[in-house]
Coordinates of N, CA and C in Angstrom, one line a residue:
Chain A
X458 N 44.3 -50.2 -43.2 CA 43.4 -50.5 -42.1 C 43.3 -49.2 -41.2
X459 N 42.0 -48.9 -40.8 CA 41.8 -47.9 -39.9 C 42.4 -48.3 -38.5
X460 N 43.0 -47.3 -37.9 CA 43.7 -47.6 -36.6 C 43.0 -47.0 -35.5
X461 N 43.3 -47.5 -34.3 CA 42.8 -47.0 -33.0 C 43.9 -46.5 -32.1
X462 N 43.6 -45.6 -31.2 CA 44.5 -45.1 -30.2 C 44.0 -45.4 -28.8
X463 N 44.8 -46.0 -28.0 CA 44.4 -46.3 -26.6 C 45.5 -46.0 -25.7
X464 N 45.2 -45.6 -24.5 CA 46.2 -45.5 -23.5 C 47.0 -46.8 -23.2
X465 N 48.3 -46.7 -23.0 CA 49.0 -47.9 -22.8 C 48.6 -48.7 -21.5
X466 N 48.2 -48.0 -20.5 CA 47.9 -48.6 -19.2 C 46.9 -47.8 -18.4
X467 N 46.1 -48.5 -17.6 CA 45.2 -47.9 -16.7 C 45.1 -48.7 -15.4
X468 N 44.8 -48.0 -14.3 CA 44.6 -48.7 -13.1 C 43.2 -48.5 -12.6
X469 N 42.7 -49.4 -11.8 CA 41.4 -49.3 -11.2 C 41.4 -50.0 -9.9
X470 N 40.6 -49.5 -9.0 CA 40.4 -50.2 -7.7 C 39.3 -51.2 -7.9
X471 N 39.5 -52.3 -7.2 CA 38.5 -53.4 -7.3 C 37.1 -52.8 -6.8
X472 N 36.1 -53.3 -7.5 CA 34.7 -52.9 -7.2 C 34.3 -51.6 -7.8
X473 N 35.3 -50.8 -8.4 CA 35.0 -49.5 -8.9 C 34.7 -49.7 -10.4
X474 N 34.0 -48.7 -11.0 CA 33.8 -48.8 -12.5 C 35.0 -48.4 -13.2
X475 N 35.2 -48.9 -14.4 CA 36.4 -48.6 -15.2 C 35.9 -48.1 -16.6
X476 N 36.5 -47.0 -17.1 CA 36.1 -46.5 -18.4 C 37.4 -46.5 -19.2
X477 N 37.4 -47.4 -20.2 CA 38.6 -47.5 -21.1 C 38.3 -46.8 -22.4
X478 N 39.1 -45.8 -22.7 CA 38.8 -45.0 -23.9 C 39.5 -45.5 -25.1
X479 N 38.9 -45.1 -26.3 CA 39.5 -45.5 -27.6 C 39.2 -44.4 -28.6
X480 N 40.2 -44.0 -29.3 CA 40.0 -43.0 -30.4 C 40.2 -43.7 -31.7
X481 N 39.2 -43.4 -32.6 CA 39.3 -44.0 -34.0 C 38.8 -43.0 -35.0
X482 N 39.6 -41.9 -35.1 CA 39.1 -40.8 -35.9 C 39.0 -41.1 -37.4
X483 N 39.6 -42.2 -37.9 CA 39.6 -42.5 -39.3 C 38.6 -43.6 -39.6
X484 N 37.7 -43.8 -38.7 CA 36.7 -44.9 -38.9 C 35.8 -44.6 -40.1
X485 N 35.5 -45.7 -40.8 CA 34.6 -45.6 -42.0 C 33.2 -46.0 -41.6
X486 N 32.3 -45.7 -42.5 CA 30.9 -45.9 -42.1 C 30.5 -47.3 -41.9
X487 N 31.3 -48.3 -42.5 CA 30.9 -49.7 -42.3 C 31.7 -50.4 -41.3
X488 N 32.6 -49.7 -40.6 CA 33.5 -50.3 -39.6 C 32.7 -50.6 -38.3
X489 N 32.7 -51.8 -37.8 CA 32.2 -52.1 -36.5 C 33.3 -51.9 -35.5
X490 N 32.9 -51.4 -34.3 CA 33.9 -51.2 -33.2 C 33.8 -52.5 -32.3
X491 N 34.9 -53.2 -32.3 CA 35.0 -54.4 -31.5 C 36.0 -54.2 -30.3
X492 N 35.6 -54.8 -29.2 CA 36.6 -54.9 -28.0 C 36.8 -56.3 -27.7
X493 N 38.1 -56.6 -27.5 CA 38.6 -57.9 -27.0 C 39.5 -57.7 -25.8
X494 N 39.6 -58.7 -25.0 CA 40.6 -58.6 -24.0 C 41.4 -59.9 -23.9
X495 N 42.6 -59.8 -23.4 CA 43.5 -60.9 -23.4 C 44.1 -61.1 -22.0
X496 N 43.7 -62.1 -21.3 CA 44.2 -62.4 -20.0 C 45.6 -63.1 -20.1
X497 N 46.4 -63.0 -19.1 CA 47.7 -63.6 -19.2 C 47.7 -65.1 -19.6
X498 N 48.5 -65.4 -20.6 CA 48.7 -66.8 -21.1 C 47.4 -67.4 -21.7
X499 N 46.5 -66.5 -22.2 CA 45.3 -67.0 -22.9 C 45.2 -66.3 -24.2
X500 N 44.3 -66.8 -25.1 CA 44.0 -66.1 -26.3 C 43.0 -65.0 -26.1
X501 N 43.0 -64.1 -27.0 CA 42.0 -62.9 -26.9 C 40.6 -63.4 -26.7
X502 N 39.8 -62.7 -26.0 CA 38.5 -63.1 -25.7 C 37.6 -61.9 -26.1
X503 N 36.5 -62.2 -26.9 CA 35.6 -61.2 -27.3 C 34.8 -60.6 -26.1
X504 N 34.7 -59.3 -26.1 CA 34.0 -58.6 -25.0 C 32.7 -58.0 -25.5
X505 N 32.7 -57.2 -26.6 CA 31.5 -56.5 -27.0 C 31.8 -55.8 -28.4
X506 N 30.8 -55.5 -29.1 CA 31.0 -54.8 -30.3 C 29.7 -53.9 -30.6
X507 N 29.9 -52.9 -31.5 CA 28.8 -52.1 -31.9 C 29.1 -51.3 -33.1
X508 N 28.1 -50.7 -33.7 CA 28.2 -49.9 -34.9 C 28.0 -48.4 -34.6
X509 N 26.8 -48.1 -34.2 CA 26.4 -46.7 -33.9 C 25.8 -46.5 -32.5
X510 N 25.0 -47.4 -32.1 CA 24.3 -47.3 -30.8 C 25.1 -47.9 -29.7
X511 N 24.9 -47.4 -28.5 CA 25.5 -48.0 -27.3 C 25.0 -49.4 -27.1
X512 N 25.8 -50.2 -26.6 CA 25.5 -51.7 -26.4 C 25.8 -52.1 -25.0
X513 N 25.0 -53.0 -24.5 CA 25.3 -53.6 -23.2 C 25.2 -55.1 -23.3
X514 N 26.1 -55.8 -22.6 CA 26.0 -57.3 -22.5 C 26.4 -57.6 -21.1
X515 N 26.5 -58.9 -20.8 CA 26.8 -59.3 -19.4 C 28.2 -59.0 -18.9
X516 N 29.1 -58.7 -19.9 CA 30.5 -58.4 -19.5 C 30.7 -56.9 -19.4
X517 N 30.1 -56.1 -20.2 CA 30.5 -54.7 -20.3 C 29.4 -53.9 -21.0
X518 N 29.7 -52.6 -21.1 CA 28.9 -51.7 -21.9 C 29.8 -51.0 -22.8
X519 N 29.3 -50.6 -24.0 CA 30.1 -49.9 -25.0 C 29.3 -48.6 -25.3
X520 N 30.0 -47.5 -25.1 CA 29.4 -46.2 -25.4 C 30.2 -45.7 -26.6
X521 N 29.4 -45.3 -27.6 CA 30.0 -44.9 -28.9 C 29.6 -43.4 -29.1
X522 N 30.6 -42.6 -29.4 CA 30.3 -41.2 -29.6 C 29.4 -41.0 -30.8
X523 N 28.7 -39.9 -30.8 CA 27.8 -39.6 -31.9 C 28.5 -39.6 -33.3
X524 N 29.7 -39.0 -33.3 CA 30.4 -38.9 -34.6 C 31.2 -40.2 -34.9
X525 N 31.1 -41.2 -34.0 CA 31.8 -42.5 -34.1 C 33.3 -42.4 -34.1
X526 N 33.9 -41.3 -33.7 CA 35.3 -41.2 -33.8 C 36.0 -41.6 -32.4
X527 N 35.2 -41.9 -31.5 CA 35.7 -42.5 -30.2 C 34.7 -43.4 -29.6
X528 N 35.1 -44.2 -28.7 CA 34.2 -45.1 -27.9 C 34.9 -45.4 -26.6
X529 N 34.0 -45.8 -25.7 CA 34.5 -46.1 -24.3 C 33.9 -47.5 -23.9
X530 N 34.8 -48.4 -23.4 CA 34.4 -49.6 -22.9 C 34.2 -49.4 -21.4
X531 N 33.1 -49.8 -20.8 CA 32.8 -49.6 -19.4 C 32.6 -50.9 -18.7
X532 N 33.5 -51.1 -17.7 CA 33.3 -52.3 -16.8 C 32.7 -51.7 -15.6
X533 N 31.5 -52.2 -15.2 CA 30.7 -51.5 -14.2 C 31.3 -51.7 -12.8
X534 N 31.9 -52.9 -12.6 CA 32.5 -53.1 -11.3 C 33.7 -54.0 -11.5
X535 N 34.9 -53.4 -11.5 CA 36.1 -54.2 -11.8 C 36.4 -55.2 -10.8
X536 N 36.8 -56.4 -11.2 CA 37.2 -57.4 -10.3 C 38.7 -57.8 -10.7
X537 N 39.3 -58.6 -9.8 CA 40.7 -58.9 -10.1 C 40.8 -59.8 -11.4
X538 N 39.7 -60.5 -11.7 CA 39.7 -61.3 -13.0 C 39.6 -60.4 -14.2
X539 N 39.3 -59.1 -14.1 CA 39.3 -58.2 -15.2 C 40.6 -57.7 -15.6
X540 N 41.7 -58.0 -14.8 CA 43.0 -57.5 -15.2 C 43.5 -58.2 -16.5
X541 N 43.7 -57.4 -17.5 CA 44.0 -58.0 -18.8 C 44.4 -56.8 -19.7
X542 N 44.8 -57.2 -20.9 CA 45.0 -56.2 -22.0 C 43.8 -56.0 -22.8
X543 N 43.2 -54.8 -22.9 CA 42.0 -54.6 -23.6 C 42.3 -54.0 -25.0
X544 N 41.8 -54.6 -26.0 CA 42.0 -54.1 -27.4 C 40.7 -53.5 -28.0
X545 N 40.9 -52.3 -28.5 CA 39.8 -51.7 -29.3 C 40.1 -51.9 -30.8
X546 N 39.2 -52.4 -31.6 CA 39.5 -52.8 -32.9 C 38.4 -52.4 -33.9
X547 N 38.8 -51.9 -35.0 CA 37.8 -51.6 -36.1 C 37.7 -52.8 -37.0
X548 N 36.6 -53.3 -37.2 CA 36.4 -54.5 -38.1 C 35.5 -54.1 -39.3
X549 N 36.2 -53.9 -40.4 CA 35.5 -53.5 -41.6 C 35.5 -54.6 -42.7
X550 N 36.4 -55.5 -42.6 CA 36.5 -56.5 -43.6 C 36.9 -57.8 -43.0
X551 N 36.5 -58.1 -41.8 CA 36.8 -59.3 -41.1 C 38.3 -59.4 -40.9
X552 N 39.0 -58.3 -40.9 CA 40.4 -58.2 -40.7 C 40.7 -57.4 -39.4
X553 N 40.9 -58.1 -38.3 CA 41.1 -57.5 -37.0 C 42.6 -57.0 -36.9
X554 N 42.8 -55.7 -36.7 CA 44.1 -55.2 -36.5 C 44.2 -54.9 -35.0
X555 N 45.0 -55.7 -34.3 CA 45.2 -55.6 -32.9 C 46.4 -54.6 -32.7
X556 N 46.1 -53.5 -32.1 CA 47.2 -52.5 -31.7 C 47.9 -53.0 -30.4
X557 N 48.3 -52.1 -29.6 CA 49.0 -52.5 -28.4 C 48.1 -52.6 -27.2
X558 N 46.9 -52.0 -27.4 CA 45.9 -52.2 -26.3 C 46.2 -51.4 -25.1
X559 N 45.3 -51.5 -24.1 CA 45.4 -50.9 -22.8 C 45.5 -52.0 -21.7
X560 N 46.6 -52.0 -21.0 CA 46.8 -52.9 -19.9 C 46.1 -52.4 -18.7
X561 N 45.1 -53.1 -18.2 CA 44.3 -52.8 -17.1 C 44.8 -53.5 -15.8
X562 N 45.2 -52.7 -14.8 CA 45.6 -53.3 -13.5 C 44.5 -53.0 -12.5
X563 N 44.0 -54.0 -11.9 CA 43.0 -53.9 -10.8 C 43.6 -54.0 -9.5
X564 N 43.5 -53.0 -8.7 CA 44.1 -53.0 -7.3 C 43.1 -53.5 -6.3
X565 N 43.5 -54.5 -5.5 CA 42.6 -55.0 -4.5 C 42.3 -54.0 -3.4
Chain B
X476 N 29.5 -75.9 -25.1 CA 30.0 -76.1 -26.5 C 31.6 -76.0 -26.5
X477 N 32.2 -76.8 -27.3 CA 33.6 -76.8 -27.5 C 34.0 -75.5 -28.2
X478 N 35.1 -74.9 -27.7 CA 35.6 -73.7 -28.4 C 36.6 -74.2 -29.5
X479 N 37.4 -73.2 -29.9 CA 38.4 -73.5 -30.9 C 39.5 -74.3 -30.2
X480 N 39.9 -75.4 -30.9 CA 40.8 -76.3 -30.3 C 42.1 -76.3 -31.1
X481 N 43.2 -76.0 -30.4 CA 44.5 -76.0 -31.1 C 45.4 -77.0 -30.5
X482 N 46.3 -77.6 -31.3 CA 47.3 -78.5 -30.9 C 48.5 -78.4 -31.7
X483 N 49.7 -78.6 -31.1 CA 49.9 -78.9 -29.7 C 49.8 -77.5 -28.9
X484 N 49.8 -77.6 -27.6 CA 49.8 -76.4 -26.8 C 51.2 -75.8 -26.7
X485 N 52.2 -76.7 -26.7 CA 53.6 -76.2 -26.7 C 54.4 -77.1 -27.7
X486 N 55.3 -76.4 -28.4 CA 56.2 -77.1 -29.3 C 57.6 -76.5 -29.2
X487 N 58.5 -77.4 -29.0 CA 59.9 -77.0 -29.0 C 60.7 -77.9 -30.0
X488 N 61.3 -77.2 -30.9 CA 62.0 -78.0 -31.9 C 63.3 -77.2 -32.4
X489 N 64.1 -77.9 -33.1 CA 65.4 -77.3 -33.6 C 65.2 -76.6 -34.9
X490 N 66.0 -75.6 -35.1 CA 66.0 -74.9 -36.3 C 66.1 -75.8 -37.5
X491 N 65.3 -75.6 -38.6 CA 65.4 -76.4 -39.8 C 64.4 -77.5 -39.8
X492 N 63.8 -77.8 -38.7 CA 62.7 -78.8 -38.7 C 61.4 -78.3 -39.2
X493 N 60.6 -79.2 -39.7 CA 59.2 -78.8 -40.1 C 58.3 -78.7 -38.9
X494 N 57.5 -77.7 -38.8 CA 56.5 -77.6 -37.7 C 55.1 -77.5 -38.3
X495 N 54.2 -78.3 -37.7 CA 52.8 -78.2 -38.1 C 51.9 -77.9 -36.9
X496 N 51.2 -76.8 -37.0 CA 50.2 -76.4 -36.0 C 48.8 -76.8 -36.5
X497 N 48.0 -77.2 -35.6 CA 46.6 -77.7 -36.0 C 45.5 -76.9 -35.3
X498 N 44.4 -76.8 -36.0 CA 43.3 -76.0 -35.4 C 42.0 -76.7 -35.8
X499 N 41.1 -76.8 -34.9 CA 39.7 -77.2 -35.1 C 38.8 -76.1 -34.8
X500 N 38.1 -75.5 -35.8 CA 37.2 -74.3 -35.4 C 35.9 -74.8 -34.8
X501 N 35.2 -73.8 -34.3 CA 33.9 -74.1 -33.7 C 32.9 -74.6 -34.8
X502 N 32.2 -75.6 -34.6 CA 31.3 -76.2 -35.5 C 30.3 -75.1 -36.0
X503 N 30.1 -75.0 -37.3 CA 29.2 -74.0 -37.8 C 29.8 -72.7 -38.2
X504 N 31.1 -72.5 -37.8 CA 31.8 -71.2 -38.2 C 32.4 -71.4 -39.6
X505 N 32.2 -70.3 -40.4 CA 32.6 -70.4 -41.8 C 34.0 -69.8 -42.0
X506 N 34.4 -69.0 -41.1 CA 35.7 -68.2 -41.2 C 36.7 -68.7 -40.2
X507 N 38.0 -68.8 -40.7 CA 39.0 -69.3 -39.8 C 40.2 -68.4 -40.0
X508 N 40.9 -68.0 -38.9 CA 42.0 -67.1 -38.9 C 43.2 -67.6 -38.2
X509 N 44.4 -67.4 -38.7 CA 45.6 -67.7 -38.0 C 46.3 -66.4 -37.6
X510 N 46.7 -66.2 -36.4 CA 47.4 -65.1 -35.9 C 48.7 -65.5 -35.2
X511 N 49.7 -64.6 -35.2 CA 50.9 -64.8 -34.5 C 51.1 -63.7 -33.5
X512 N 51.6 -64.0 -32.3 CA 51.8 -63.0 -31.3 C 53.2 -63.0 -30.7
X513 N 53.9 -61.9 -30.8 CA 55.3 -61.8 -30.2 C 55.3 -60.5 -29.4
X514 N 56.3 -60.4 -28.6 CA 56.5 -59.2 -27.7 C 56.7 -58.0 -28.6
X515 N 57.5 -58.2 -29.7 CA 58.0 -57.1 -30.5 C 56.9 -56.6 -31.4
X516 N 56.1 -57.5 -32.0 CA 55.1 -57.1 -33.0 C 53.7 -57.2 -32.6
X517 N 53.4 -57.7 -31.4 CA 52.1 -57.9 -30.9 C 51.3 -59.0 -31.7
X518 N 50.0 -58.8 -31.8 CA 49.2 -59.8 -32.4 C 49.0 -59.5 -33.9
X519 N 49.4 -60.4 -34.8 CA 49.3 -60.1 -36.2 C 48.5 -61.2 -36.9
X520 N 47.7 -60.8 -37.9 CA 46.9 -61.7 -38.7 C 47.8 -62.3 -39.8
X521 N 47.9 -63.6 -39.9 CA 48.7 -64.2 -40.9 C 47.9 -64.5 -42.2
X522 N 46.8 -65.2 -42.0 CA 45.9 -65.6 -43.1 C 44.5 -65.9 -42.6
X523 N 43.5 -65.7 -43.5 CA 42.2 -66.1 -43.1 C 41.5 -66.8 -44.2
X524 N 40.6 -67.7 -43.9 CA 39.8 -68.5 -44.8 C 38.3 -68.2 -44.6
X525 N 37.6 -68.2 -45.7 CA 36.1 -68.2 -45.7 C 35.7 -69.5 -46.5
X526 N 34.8 -70.3 -45.8 CA 34.4 -71.5 -46.5 C 35.5 -72.3 -47.0
X527 N 36.6 -72.5 -46.3 CA 37.7 -73.3 -46.6 C 38.6 -72.7 -47.7
X528 N 38.3 -71.5 -48.2 CA 39.1 -70.9 -49.2 C 40.0 -69.8 -48.6
X529 N 41.3 -69.7 -48.9 CA 42.1 -68.6 -48.4 C 41.7 -67.3 -49.1
X530 N 41.4 -66.3 -48.2 CA 40.9 -65.0 -48.8 C 42.1 -64.0 -48.7
X531 N 42.8 -64.0 -47.6 CA 43.9 -63.0 -47.5 C 45.0 -63.6 -46.8
X532 N 46.1 -63.8 -47.5 CA 47.4 -64.3 -46.9 C 48.5 -63.3 -46.9
X533 N 48.1 -62.1 -47.0 CA 49.2 -61.0 -47.1 C 50.0 -60.9 -45.8
X534 N 49.5 -61.5 -44.7 CA 50.3 -61.4 -43.5 C 51.2 -62.6 -43.3
X535 N 51.2 -63.5 -44.2 CA 52.2 -64.7 -44.1 C 53.6 -64.1 -44.4
X536 N 54.5 -64.4 -43.4 CA 55.8 -63.7 -43.5 C 56.6 -64.1 -44.7
X537 N 56.6 -65.3 -45.1 CA 57.4 -65.7 -46.3 C 57.0 -67.1 -46.7
X538 N 57.7 -67.5 -47.8 CA 57.3 -68.8 -48.4 C 57.5 -70.0 -47.4
X539 N 58.2 -69.8 -46.4 CA 58.4 -71.0 -45.4 C 57.1 -71.3 -44.7
X540 N 56.2 -70.3 -44.7 CA 54.9 -70.5 -44.1 C 53.8 -70.9 -45.1
X541 N 53.0 -71.9 -44.7 CA 51.9 -72.3 -45.6 C 50.7 -72.7 -44.7
X542 N 49.5 -72.5 -45.1 CA 48.3 -72.9 -44.4 C 47.3 -73.5 -45.3
X543 N 46.6 -74.5 -44.8 CA 45.6 -75.2 -45.5 C 44.4 -75.4 -44.7
X544 N 43.3 -75.6 -45.4 CA 42.0 -75.9 -44.7 C 41.3 -76.9 -45.6
X545 N 41.6 -78.2 -45.4 CA 41.0 -79.2 -46.3 C 39.5 -79.4 -46.1
X546 N 39.0 -79.1 -44.9 CA 37.6 -79.2 -44.7 C 37.2 -78.2 -43.7
X547 N 35.9 -78.1 -43.4 CA 35.4 -77.1 -42.5 C 35.7 -77.3 -41.1
X548 N 36.3 -78.4 -40.7 CA 36.6 -78.7 -39.3 C 38.1 -78.8 -39.0
X549 N 38.9 -78.4 -39.9 CA 40.3 -78.6 -39.7 C 41.2 -77.7 -40.5
X550 N 42.2 -77.1 -39.9 CA 43.2 -76.3 -40.6 C 44.6 -76.5 -40.0
X551 N 45.6 -76.4 -40.9 CA 47.0 -76.5 -40.4 C 47.8 -75.3 -40.9
X552 N 48.7 -74.9 -40.0 CA 49.7 -73.9 -40.4 C 51.1 -74.6 -40.3
X553 N 51.8 -74.5 -41.4 CA 53.1 -75.3 -41.5 C 54.2 -74.3 -41.7
X554 N 55.3 -74.6 -41.0 CA 56.5 -73.8 -41.2 C 57.6 -74.8 -41.6
X555 N 58.2 -74.5 -42.7 CA 59.3 -75.4 -43.2 C 60.2 -74.7 -44.2
X556 N 61.5 -74.5 -43.8 CA 62.1 -74.9 -42.5 C 61.9 -73.9 -41.4
X557 N 61.9 -74.3 -40.2 CA 61.7 -73.3 -39.1 C 62.9 -72.6 -38.8
X558 N 62.8 -71.4 -38.2 CA 63.9 -70.6 -37.8 C 63.6 -70.0 -36.4
X559 N 64.7 -69.7 -35.7 CA 64.5 -69.1 -34.3 C 63.5 -67.9 -34.3
X560 N 63.6 -67.1 -35.3 CA 62.7 -65.9 -35.3 C 61.2 -66.3 -35.5
X561 N 60.9 -67.5 -35.7 CA 59.5 -68.0 -35.8 C 58.9 -68.2 -34.4
X562 N 59.8 -68.2 -33.4 CA 59.3 -68.4 -32.1 C 58.2 -67.4 -31.7
X563 N 57.1 -67.9 -31.3 CA 56.0 -67.0 -31.0 C 54.8 -67.8 -30.4
X564 N 53.7 -67.2 -30.1 CA 52.5 -67.9 -29.8 C 51.6 -67.7 -31.0
X565 N 51.1 -68.8 -31.5 CA 50.2 -68.9 -32.7 C 48.8 -69.2 -32.3
X566 N 47.9 -68.3 -32.7 CA 46.5 -68.4 -32.3 C 45.7 -68.7 -33.6
X567 N 44.7 -69.5 -33.4 CA 43.7 -69.8 -34.4 C 42.4 -69.2 -33.8
X568 N 41.6 -68.6 -34.7 CA 40.3 -68.1 -34.3 C 39.2 -68.5 -35.4
X569 N 38.0 -68.5 -35.0 CA 36.9 -68.8 -36.0 C 35.7 -67.9 -35.7
X570 N 34.9 -67.6 -36.8 CA 33.7 -66.8 -36.6 C 32.7 -67.3 -37.6
X571 N 31.5 -66.8 -37.5 CA 30.4 -67.2 -38.4 C 30.5 -66.3 -39.6
X572 N 30.4 -66.9 -40.8 CA 30.3 -66.2 -42.0 C 31.5 -65.3 -42.2
X573 N 31.4 -64.4 -43.2 CA 32.5 -63.5 -43.5 C 32.1 -62.1 -43.4
X574 N 31.4 -61.8 -42.3 CA 30.9 -60.5 -42.1 C 31.6 -59.8 -40.8
X575 N 31.7 -58.5 -40.9 CA 32.5 -57.8 -39.9 C 31.8 -57.6 -38.6
X576 N 30.5 -58.0 -38.4 CA 29.9 -57.8 -37.2 C 29.8 -59.1 -36.3
X577 N 30.5 -60.1 -36.7 CA 30.6 -61.3 -36.0 C 31.9 -61.4 -35.2
X578 N 31.8 -61.7 -33.9 CA 33.0 -61.8 -33.1 C 33.8 -63.0 -33.5
X579 N 35.1 -62.9 -33.3 CA 36.0 -64.1 -33.5 C 36.3 -64.7 -32.1
X580 N 36.3 -66.1 -32.2 CA 36.5 -66.9 -31.0 C 37.9 -67.5 -31.1
X581 N 38.8 -67.3 -30.1 CA 40.2 -67.7 -30.2 C 40.4 -69.0 -29.4
X582 N 41.4 -69.8 -29.9 CA 41.8 -70.9 -29.2 C 42.9 -70.4 -28.1
X583 N 43.4 -71.4 -27.4 CA 44.4 -71.1 -26.4 C 45.8 -70.9 -26.9
X584 N 46.0 -71.2 -28.2 CA 47.3 -70.9 -28.8 C 48.2 -72.0 -28.7
X585 N 49.2 -72.0 -29.6 CA 50.4 -72.9 -29.5 C 51.6 -72.1 -29.3
X586 N 52.3 -72.4 -28.2 CA 53.6 -71.7 -27.9 C 54.7 -72.4 -28.6
X587 N 55.3 -71.8 -29.6 CA 56.3 -72.4 -30.4 C 57.7 -71.8 -30.1
X588 N 58.6 -72.7 -29.8 CA 60.0 -72.3 -29.5 C 60.9 -73.0 -30.5
X589 N 61.7 -72.2 -31.3 CA 62.6 -72.8 -32.3 C 64.0 -72.6 -31.7
X590 N 64.8 -73.6 -31.5 CA 66.1 -73.5 -30.9 C 67.2 -73.4 -31.9

């Protein structure tokens, strides 16, 4: 399985934008880039996914590098409810490999 | 719309007992996944089904674990006999079809404690 690399933790001030990076240098041409997040005591929650083009939805934006070897999840205005572990995952065969993710702390 | 429903939410039992975890996927979803989450190993895929057929069970730890999907709206994960190291949170997820661009929707999990 192609793996991803994310920082273990990040902090953001409330109401500020957050850029969560992910490296996936071994991505294959058919792998989709998925982002999930897990709030305390809950199951993972789908955030966004993309293949080549940048994507926007009501939760976040996904910026994908031109060579697809990295991507960035953008939360436009962090709120306290966004505090969670964020997972960047390559989905090539319906097999999601969850690494350790990035623990986002939002400071009031 | 109802999401993925798992039961029980919590289970505490003694070592050696049989444990059955249940999952009802979202209606219309063709794929179902069982995951296990522990502090040491994080979130691991155990097995997944497409159209009720097991496709990949390489993540199932050992023969004590078994999973079934008798119909499109129900799946079970069984541990027999259970051991303390099986203590974890078990998640079920479902998605549409068997394609990689469809998001997975997770249940709230079953927190299993084996004494």
